[in-house]
Tab-separated table of C-alpha atoms in Angstrom:
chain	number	residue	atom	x	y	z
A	1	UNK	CA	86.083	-159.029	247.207
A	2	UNK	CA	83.303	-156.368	246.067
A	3	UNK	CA	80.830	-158.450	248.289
A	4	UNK	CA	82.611	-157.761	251.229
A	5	UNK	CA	83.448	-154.361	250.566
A	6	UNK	CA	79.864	-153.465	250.267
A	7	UNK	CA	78.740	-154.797	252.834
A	8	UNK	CA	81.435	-153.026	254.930
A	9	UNK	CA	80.365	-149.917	253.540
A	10	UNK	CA	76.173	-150.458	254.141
A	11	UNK	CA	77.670	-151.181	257.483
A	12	UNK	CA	79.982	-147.700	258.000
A	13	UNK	CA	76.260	-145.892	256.823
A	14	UNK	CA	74.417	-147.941	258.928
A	15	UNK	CA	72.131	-148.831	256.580
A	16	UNK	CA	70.413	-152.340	255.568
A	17	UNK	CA	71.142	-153.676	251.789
A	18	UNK	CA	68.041	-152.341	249.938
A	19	UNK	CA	70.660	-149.298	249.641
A	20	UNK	CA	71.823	-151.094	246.592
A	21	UNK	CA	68.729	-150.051	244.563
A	22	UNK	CA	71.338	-146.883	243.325
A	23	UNK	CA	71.834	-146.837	239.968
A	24	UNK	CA	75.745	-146.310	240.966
A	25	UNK	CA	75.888	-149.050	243.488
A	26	UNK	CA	74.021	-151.129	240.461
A	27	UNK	CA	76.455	-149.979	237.402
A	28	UNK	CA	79.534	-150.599	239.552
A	29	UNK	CA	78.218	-154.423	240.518
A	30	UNK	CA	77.237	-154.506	236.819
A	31	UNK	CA	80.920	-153.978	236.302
A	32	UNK	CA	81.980	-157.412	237.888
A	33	UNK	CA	79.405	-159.925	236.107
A	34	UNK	CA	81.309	-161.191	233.727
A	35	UNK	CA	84.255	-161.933	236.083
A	36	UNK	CA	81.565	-163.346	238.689
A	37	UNK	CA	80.036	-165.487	235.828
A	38	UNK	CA	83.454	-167.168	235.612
A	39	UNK	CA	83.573	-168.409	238.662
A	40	UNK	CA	86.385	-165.543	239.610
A	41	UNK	CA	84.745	-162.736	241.956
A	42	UNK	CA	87.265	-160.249	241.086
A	43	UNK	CA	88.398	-157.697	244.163
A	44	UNK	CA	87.072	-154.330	244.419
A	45	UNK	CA	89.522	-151.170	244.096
A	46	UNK	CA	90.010	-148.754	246.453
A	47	UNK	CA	88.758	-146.086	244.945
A	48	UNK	CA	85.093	-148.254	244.087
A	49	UNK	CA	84.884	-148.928	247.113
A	50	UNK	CA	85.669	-145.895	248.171
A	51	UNK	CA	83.231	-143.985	245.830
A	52	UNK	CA	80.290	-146.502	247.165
A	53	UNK	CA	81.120	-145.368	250.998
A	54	UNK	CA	80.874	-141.785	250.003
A	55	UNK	CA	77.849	-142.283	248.498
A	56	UNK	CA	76.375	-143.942	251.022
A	57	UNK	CA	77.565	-141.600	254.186
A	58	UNK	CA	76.299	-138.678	252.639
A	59	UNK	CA	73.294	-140.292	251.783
A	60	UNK	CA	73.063	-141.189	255.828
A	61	UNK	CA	74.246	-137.752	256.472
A	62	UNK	CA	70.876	-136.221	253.976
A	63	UNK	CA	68.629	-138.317	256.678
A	64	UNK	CA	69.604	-136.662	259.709
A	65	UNK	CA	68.085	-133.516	258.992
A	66	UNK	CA	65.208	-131.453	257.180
A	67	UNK	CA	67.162	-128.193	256.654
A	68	UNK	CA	70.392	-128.684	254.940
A	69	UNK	CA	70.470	-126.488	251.531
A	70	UNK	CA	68.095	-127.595	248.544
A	71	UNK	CA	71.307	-128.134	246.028
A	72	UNK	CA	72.398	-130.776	248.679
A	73	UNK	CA	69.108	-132.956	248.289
A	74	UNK	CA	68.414	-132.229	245.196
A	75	UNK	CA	72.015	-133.253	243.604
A	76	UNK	CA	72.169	-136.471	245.167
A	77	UNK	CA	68.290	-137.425	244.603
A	78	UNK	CA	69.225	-136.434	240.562
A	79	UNK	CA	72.409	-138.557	240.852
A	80	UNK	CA	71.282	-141.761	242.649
A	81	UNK	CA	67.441	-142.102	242.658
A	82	UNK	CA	65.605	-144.787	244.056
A	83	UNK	CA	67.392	-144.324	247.513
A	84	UNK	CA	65.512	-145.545	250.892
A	85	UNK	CA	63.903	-142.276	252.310
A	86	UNK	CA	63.457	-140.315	248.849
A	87	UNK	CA	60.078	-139.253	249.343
A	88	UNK	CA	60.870	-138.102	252.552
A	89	UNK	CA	64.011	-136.393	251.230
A	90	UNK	CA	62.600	-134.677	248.794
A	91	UNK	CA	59.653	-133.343	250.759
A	92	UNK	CA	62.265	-131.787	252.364
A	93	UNK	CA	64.099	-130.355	249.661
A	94	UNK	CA	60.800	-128.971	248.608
A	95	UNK	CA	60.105	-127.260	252.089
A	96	UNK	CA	63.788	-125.647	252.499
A	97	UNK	CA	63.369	-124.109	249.143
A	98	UNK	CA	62.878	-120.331	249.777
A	99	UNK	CA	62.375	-119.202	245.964
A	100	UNK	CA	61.663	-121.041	243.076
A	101	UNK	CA	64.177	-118.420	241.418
A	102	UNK	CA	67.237	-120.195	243.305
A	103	UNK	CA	69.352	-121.805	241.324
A	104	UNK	CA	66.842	-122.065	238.825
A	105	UNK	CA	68.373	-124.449	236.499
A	106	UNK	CA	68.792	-126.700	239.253
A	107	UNK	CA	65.275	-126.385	240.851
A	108	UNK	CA	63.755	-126.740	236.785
A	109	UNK	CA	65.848	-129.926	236.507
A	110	UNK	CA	65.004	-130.842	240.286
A	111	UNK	CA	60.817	-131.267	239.682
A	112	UNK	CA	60.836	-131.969	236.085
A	113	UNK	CA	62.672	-134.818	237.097
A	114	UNK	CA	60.559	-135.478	240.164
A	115	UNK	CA	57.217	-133.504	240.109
A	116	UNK	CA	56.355	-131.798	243.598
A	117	UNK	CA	55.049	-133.794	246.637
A	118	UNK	CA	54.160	-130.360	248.736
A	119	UNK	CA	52.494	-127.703	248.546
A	120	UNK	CA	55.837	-125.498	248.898
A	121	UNK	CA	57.049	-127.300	245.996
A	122	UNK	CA	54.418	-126.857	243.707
A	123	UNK	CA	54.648	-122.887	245.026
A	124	UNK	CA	58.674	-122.963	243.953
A	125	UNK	CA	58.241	-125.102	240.804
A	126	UNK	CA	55.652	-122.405	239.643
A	127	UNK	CA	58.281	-119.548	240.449
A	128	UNK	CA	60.955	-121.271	238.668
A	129	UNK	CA	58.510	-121.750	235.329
A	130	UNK	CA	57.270	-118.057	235.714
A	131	UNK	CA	61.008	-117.242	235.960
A	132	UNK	CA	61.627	-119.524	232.423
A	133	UNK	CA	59.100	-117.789	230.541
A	134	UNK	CA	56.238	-120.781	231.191
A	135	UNK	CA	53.789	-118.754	232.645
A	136	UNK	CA	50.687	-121.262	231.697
A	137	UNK	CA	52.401	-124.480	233.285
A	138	UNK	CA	53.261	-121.878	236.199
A	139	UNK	CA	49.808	-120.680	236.985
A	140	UNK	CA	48.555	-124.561	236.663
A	141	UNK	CA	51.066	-125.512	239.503
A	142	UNK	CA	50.384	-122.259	241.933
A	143	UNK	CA	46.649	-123.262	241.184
A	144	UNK	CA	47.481	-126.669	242.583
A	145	UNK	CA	49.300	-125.542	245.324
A	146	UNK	CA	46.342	-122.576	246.355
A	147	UNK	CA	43.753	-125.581	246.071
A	148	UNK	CA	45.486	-127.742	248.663
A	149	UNK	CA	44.533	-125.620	251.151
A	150	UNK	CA	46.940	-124.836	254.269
A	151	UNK	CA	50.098	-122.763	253.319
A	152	UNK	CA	52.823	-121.036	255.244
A	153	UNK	CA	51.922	-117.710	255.783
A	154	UNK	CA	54.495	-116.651	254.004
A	155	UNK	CA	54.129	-119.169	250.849
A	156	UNK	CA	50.133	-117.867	251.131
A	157	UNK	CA	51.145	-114.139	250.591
A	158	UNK	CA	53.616	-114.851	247.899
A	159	UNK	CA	51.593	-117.508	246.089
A	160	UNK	CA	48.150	-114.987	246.050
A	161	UNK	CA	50.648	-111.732	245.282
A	162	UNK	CA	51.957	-113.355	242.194
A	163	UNK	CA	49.190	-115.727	240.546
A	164	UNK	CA	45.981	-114.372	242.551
A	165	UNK	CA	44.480	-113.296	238.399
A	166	UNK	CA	44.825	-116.749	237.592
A	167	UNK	CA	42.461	-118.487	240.338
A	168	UNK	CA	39.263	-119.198	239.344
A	169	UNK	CA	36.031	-119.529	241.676
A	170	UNK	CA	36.679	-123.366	241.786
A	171	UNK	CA	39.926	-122.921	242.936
A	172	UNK	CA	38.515	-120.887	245.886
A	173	UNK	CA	35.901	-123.492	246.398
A	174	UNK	CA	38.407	-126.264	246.636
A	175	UNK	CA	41.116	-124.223	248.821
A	176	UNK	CA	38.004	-123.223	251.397
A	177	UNK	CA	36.815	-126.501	251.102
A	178	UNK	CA	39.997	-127.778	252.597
A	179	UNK	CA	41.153	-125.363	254.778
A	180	UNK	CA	37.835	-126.413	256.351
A	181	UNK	CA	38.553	-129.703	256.638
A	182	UNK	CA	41.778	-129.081	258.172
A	183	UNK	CA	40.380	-126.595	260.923
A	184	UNK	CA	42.078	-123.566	259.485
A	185	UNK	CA	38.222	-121.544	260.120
A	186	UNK	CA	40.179	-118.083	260.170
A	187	UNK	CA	41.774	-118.330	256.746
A	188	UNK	CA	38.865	-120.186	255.288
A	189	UNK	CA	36.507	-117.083	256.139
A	190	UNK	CA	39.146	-114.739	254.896
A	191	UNK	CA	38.054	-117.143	251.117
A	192	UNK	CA	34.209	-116.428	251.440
A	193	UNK	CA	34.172	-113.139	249.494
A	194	UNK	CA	35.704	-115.390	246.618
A	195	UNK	CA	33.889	-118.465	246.412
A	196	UNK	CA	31.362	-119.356	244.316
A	197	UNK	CA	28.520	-117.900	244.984
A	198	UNK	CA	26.031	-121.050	245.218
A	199	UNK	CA	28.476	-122.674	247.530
A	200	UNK	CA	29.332	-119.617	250.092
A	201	UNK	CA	26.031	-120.444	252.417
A	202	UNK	CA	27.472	-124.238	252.590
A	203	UNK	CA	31.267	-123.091	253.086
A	204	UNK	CA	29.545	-120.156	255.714
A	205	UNK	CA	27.717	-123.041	257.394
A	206	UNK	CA	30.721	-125.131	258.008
A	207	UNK	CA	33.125	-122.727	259.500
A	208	UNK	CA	29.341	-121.613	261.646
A	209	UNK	CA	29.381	-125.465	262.772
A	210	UNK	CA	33.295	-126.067	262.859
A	211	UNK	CA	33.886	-122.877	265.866
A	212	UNK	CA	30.705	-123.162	267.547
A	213	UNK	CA	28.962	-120.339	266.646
A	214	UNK	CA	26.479	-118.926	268.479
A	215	UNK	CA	24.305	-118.854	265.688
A	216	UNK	CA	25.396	-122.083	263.495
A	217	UNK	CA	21.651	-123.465	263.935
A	218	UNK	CA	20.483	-120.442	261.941
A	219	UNK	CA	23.398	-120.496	259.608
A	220	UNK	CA	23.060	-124.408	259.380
A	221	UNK	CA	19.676	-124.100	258.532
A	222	UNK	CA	19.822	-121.293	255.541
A	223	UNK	CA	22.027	-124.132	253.803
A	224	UNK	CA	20.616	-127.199	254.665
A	225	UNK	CA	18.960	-127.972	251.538
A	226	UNK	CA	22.755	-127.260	249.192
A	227	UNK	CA	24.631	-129.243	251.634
A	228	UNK	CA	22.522	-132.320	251.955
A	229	UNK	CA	24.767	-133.641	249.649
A	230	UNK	CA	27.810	-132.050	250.225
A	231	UNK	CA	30.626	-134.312	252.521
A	232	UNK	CA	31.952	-131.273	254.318
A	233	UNK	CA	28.687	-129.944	255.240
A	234	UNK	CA	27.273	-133.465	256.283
A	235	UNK	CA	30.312	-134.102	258.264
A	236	UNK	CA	30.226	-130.788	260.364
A	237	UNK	CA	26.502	-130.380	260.773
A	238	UNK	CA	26.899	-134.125	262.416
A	239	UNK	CA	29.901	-133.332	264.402
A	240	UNK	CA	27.877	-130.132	265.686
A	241	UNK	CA	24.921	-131.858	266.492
A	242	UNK	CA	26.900	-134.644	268.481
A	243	UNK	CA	28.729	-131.906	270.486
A	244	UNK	CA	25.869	-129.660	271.116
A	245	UNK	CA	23.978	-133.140	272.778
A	246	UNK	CA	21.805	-134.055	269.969
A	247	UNK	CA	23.150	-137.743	269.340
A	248	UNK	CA	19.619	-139.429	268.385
A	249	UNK	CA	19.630	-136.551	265.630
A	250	UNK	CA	23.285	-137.157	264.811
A	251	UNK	CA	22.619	-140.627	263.715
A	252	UNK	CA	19.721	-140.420	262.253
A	253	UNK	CA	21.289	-137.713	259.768
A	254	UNK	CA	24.146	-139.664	259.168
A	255	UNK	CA	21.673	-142.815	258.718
A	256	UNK	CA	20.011	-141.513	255.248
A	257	UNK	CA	20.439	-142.477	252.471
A	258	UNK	CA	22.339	-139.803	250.532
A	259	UNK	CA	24.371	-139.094	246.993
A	260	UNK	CA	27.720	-137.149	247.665
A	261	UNK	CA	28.246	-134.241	244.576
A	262	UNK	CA	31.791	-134.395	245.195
A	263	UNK	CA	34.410	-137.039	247.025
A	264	UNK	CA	35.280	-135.575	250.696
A	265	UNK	CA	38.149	-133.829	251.041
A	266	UNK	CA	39.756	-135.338	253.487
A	267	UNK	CA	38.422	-138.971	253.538
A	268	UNK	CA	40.124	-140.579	256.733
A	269	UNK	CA	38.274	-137.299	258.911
A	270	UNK	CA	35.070	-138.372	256.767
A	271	UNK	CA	35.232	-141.860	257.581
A	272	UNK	CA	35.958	-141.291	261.583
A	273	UNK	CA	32.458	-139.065	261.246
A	274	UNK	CA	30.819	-142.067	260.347
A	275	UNK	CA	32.730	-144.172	262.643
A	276	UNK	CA	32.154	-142.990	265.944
A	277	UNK	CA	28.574	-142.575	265.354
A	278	UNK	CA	28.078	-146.281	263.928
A	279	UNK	CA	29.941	-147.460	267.114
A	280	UNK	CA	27.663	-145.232	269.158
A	281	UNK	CA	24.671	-146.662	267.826
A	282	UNK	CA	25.597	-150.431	267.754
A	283	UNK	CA	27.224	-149.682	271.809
A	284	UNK	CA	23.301	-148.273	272.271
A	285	UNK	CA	21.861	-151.704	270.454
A	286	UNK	CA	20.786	-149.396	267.650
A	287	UNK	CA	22.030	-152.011	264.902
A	288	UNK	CA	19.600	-150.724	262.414
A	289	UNK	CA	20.985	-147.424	262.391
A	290	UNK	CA	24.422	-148.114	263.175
A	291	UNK	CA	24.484	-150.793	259.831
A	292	UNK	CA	22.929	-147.716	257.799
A	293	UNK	CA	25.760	-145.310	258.989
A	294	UNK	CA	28.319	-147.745	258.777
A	295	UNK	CA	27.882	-149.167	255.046
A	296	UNK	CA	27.942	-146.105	253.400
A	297	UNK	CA	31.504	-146.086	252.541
A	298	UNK	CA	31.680	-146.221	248.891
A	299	UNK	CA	31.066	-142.648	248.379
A	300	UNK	CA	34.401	-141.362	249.537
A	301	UNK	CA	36.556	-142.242	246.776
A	302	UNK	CA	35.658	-142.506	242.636
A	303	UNK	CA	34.378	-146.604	241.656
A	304	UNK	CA	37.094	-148.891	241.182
A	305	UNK	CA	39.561	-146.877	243.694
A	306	UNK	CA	41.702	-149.616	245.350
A	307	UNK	CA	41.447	-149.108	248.981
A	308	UNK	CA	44.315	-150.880	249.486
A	309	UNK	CA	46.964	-148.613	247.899
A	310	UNK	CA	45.031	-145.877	250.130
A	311	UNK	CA	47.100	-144.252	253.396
A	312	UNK	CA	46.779	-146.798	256.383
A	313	UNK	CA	44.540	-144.236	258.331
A	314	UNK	CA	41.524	-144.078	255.466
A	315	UNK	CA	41.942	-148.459	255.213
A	316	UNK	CA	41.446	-148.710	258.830
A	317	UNK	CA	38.590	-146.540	259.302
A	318	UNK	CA	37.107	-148.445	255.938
A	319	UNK	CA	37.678	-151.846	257.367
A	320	UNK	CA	35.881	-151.121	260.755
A	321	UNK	CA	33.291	-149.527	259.181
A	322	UNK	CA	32.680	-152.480	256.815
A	323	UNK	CA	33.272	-154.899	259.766
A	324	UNK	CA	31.043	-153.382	261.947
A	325	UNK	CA	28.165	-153.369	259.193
A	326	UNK	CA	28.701	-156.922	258.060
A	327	UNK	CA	28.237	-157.814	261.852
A	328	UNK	CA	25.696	-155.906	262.570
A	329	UNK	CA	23.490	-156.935	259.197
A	330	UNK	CA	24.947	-161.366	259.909
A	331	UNK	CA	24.696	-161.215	263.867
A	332	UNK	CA	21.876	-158.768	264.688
A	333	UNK	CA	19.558	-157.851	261.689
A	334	UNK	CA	19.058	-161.053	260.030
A	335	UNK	CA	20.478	-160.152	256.539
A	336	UNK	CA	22.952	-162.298	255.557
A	337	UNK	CA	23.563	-161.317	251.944
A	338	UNK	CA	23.737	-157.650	253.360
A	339	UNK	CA	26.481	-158.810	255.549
A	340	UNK	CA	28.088	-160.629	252.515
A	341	UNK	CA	28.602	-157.116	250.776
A	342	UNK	CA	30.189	-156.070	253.862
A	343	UNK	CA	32.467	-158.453	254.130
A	344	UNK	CA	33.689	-158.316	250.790
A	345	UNK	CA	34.394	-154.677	251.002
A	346	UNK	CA	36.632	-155.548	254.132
A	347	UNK	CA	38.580	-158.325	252.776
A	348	UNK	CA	39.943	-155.877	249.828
């Protein structure tokens, strides 16, 4: 019977039955209702159940590794979507892409179908709609891709060669902005000249507090007032105060009141800013301060976001932030209906 045959085969890829969500493991099943409806499961040919094993070992085979050829991901993610692993899969499709120009038909059909996860995908999808004559809906994906900040060095040169006209200063600002927040100080300075100018004192600031300058107090200082409400300048100047020994100035920075301009760019690294410094001040019986740090957490994404469909790294540092405010306001400040708004940010 079909049953049995399919399970023989999840078994040969060493898979578990959520494989089935194919669309050509579902059409051939669809095949057998009626004779299953009758009360007569039907047997399965050898050549379905052939077709289902082949489908499934090469889909095992696609797992094993990041660097087979593009056409190889990207043929059987077209032909069976919904597949355990596809996001993973094609990430790597989009990585192991050299050129957008490859195959182009293929690539074109490839993201159309499934828009890029990467950075490297939005840089080939771009090439491949420069390549088709779609130069607008190329520049808007190589814009995407400059604004997400880290490339490969090679992806950087070729992405900046090709559509460099077409970035505006806020792309710079959000690229530096990023690069920032993921460390990358050298390529972020390489940005300054092309910033905007209002911003390039906050964005000089932050690489100044970020490496440890020797003169990030000055530099600090000559943008204090643009970044006070900026979350990558807030974040660095606090982490910079903490490591140069200034921890009763840390949290009393990160204890005001403040209105971000924009959401943080990387909002698990802003929350673990706010984190250690709450748990510093509530280990130090600071509870005042460390329920002021703490329950400022609704900043970091736009009203309504659901922090649940968030990555598990940003709802963790969320939840012990709001736990460790609704403590501190029920247990140690008195303020119960504080706590209460606490508590019902932590139980979403």
């Amino acid at each position: 019977m079909l049953a049995s045959v399919f399970k023989s085969a999840l078994l040969l890829a060493g898979v578990s039955g959520v494989a089935a969500s194919s669309q050509l493991i579902q059409s051939q099943l669809h095949g057998f209702a009626p004779a299953w409806a009758s009360g007569s499961p039907p047997a399965a040919s050898a050549a379905q159940s052939g077709e289902i094993s082949q489908v499934l070992i090469e889909w095992k085979r696609l797992q094993q590794s990041d660097n087979y050829p593009f056409s190889d991901y990207a043929n059987f993610i077209l032909a069976h979507p919904g597949f355990p692993g596809e996001t993973s899969r094609r990430a790597a499709a989009e990585t192991v892409l050299d050129s957008g120009t490859f195959a182009p038909g293929l690539v074109m059909r490839f993201f159309e179908r499934f828009p890029p996860l990467t950075a490297a995908g939005r840089i080939r999808y771009a090439e491949a709609l420069l390549a088709s004559g779609r130069r607008g809906d190329a520049e808007e994906q190589a814009r995407r891709a400059w604004r997400s900040g880290v490339l490969r060095t090679a992806d950087e040169t070729r992405l900046g060669s090709t559509f460099f006209s077409a970035f505006t200063p806020a792309d710079h600002d959000a690229r530096t902005d990023m690069l920032i927040w993921r460390g990358q100080t050298t390529a972020a300075t390489r940005q300054l000249a092309y910033v905007s100018p209002s911003k390039r004192a906050v964005f000089d600031a932050r690489i100044a507090y970020r490496t440890k300058a020797v003169d990030a107090a000055e530099r600090g200082a000559a943008a204090l007032a643009a970044g006070r409400s900026d979350p990558g300048f807030i974040a660095e100047r606090a982490t910079w105060l903490r490591n140069s020994g200034q921890t009763s100035a840390m949290r009393a920075y990160l204890a005001q009141p403040r209105q971000l301009n924009s959401y943080p760019g990387d909002a698990e690294a802003w929350y673990e800013v706010l984190l250690v410094a709450a748990r510093g001040a509530a280990a130090d019986g600071q509870y005042s301060l460390a329920y002021d740090i703490a329950s400022q957490v609704d900043d970091a994404f736009p009203a309504g976001t659901d922090i649940s469909d968030q990555p598990y790294g940003e709802r963790d540092d969320y939840t012990s932030l709001t736990w460790l405010a609704g403590t501190a306001a029920f247990e140690r400040l008195g303020r119960p209906r504080d706590a209460i708004g606490m508590f019902e940010r932590y139980s979403k």
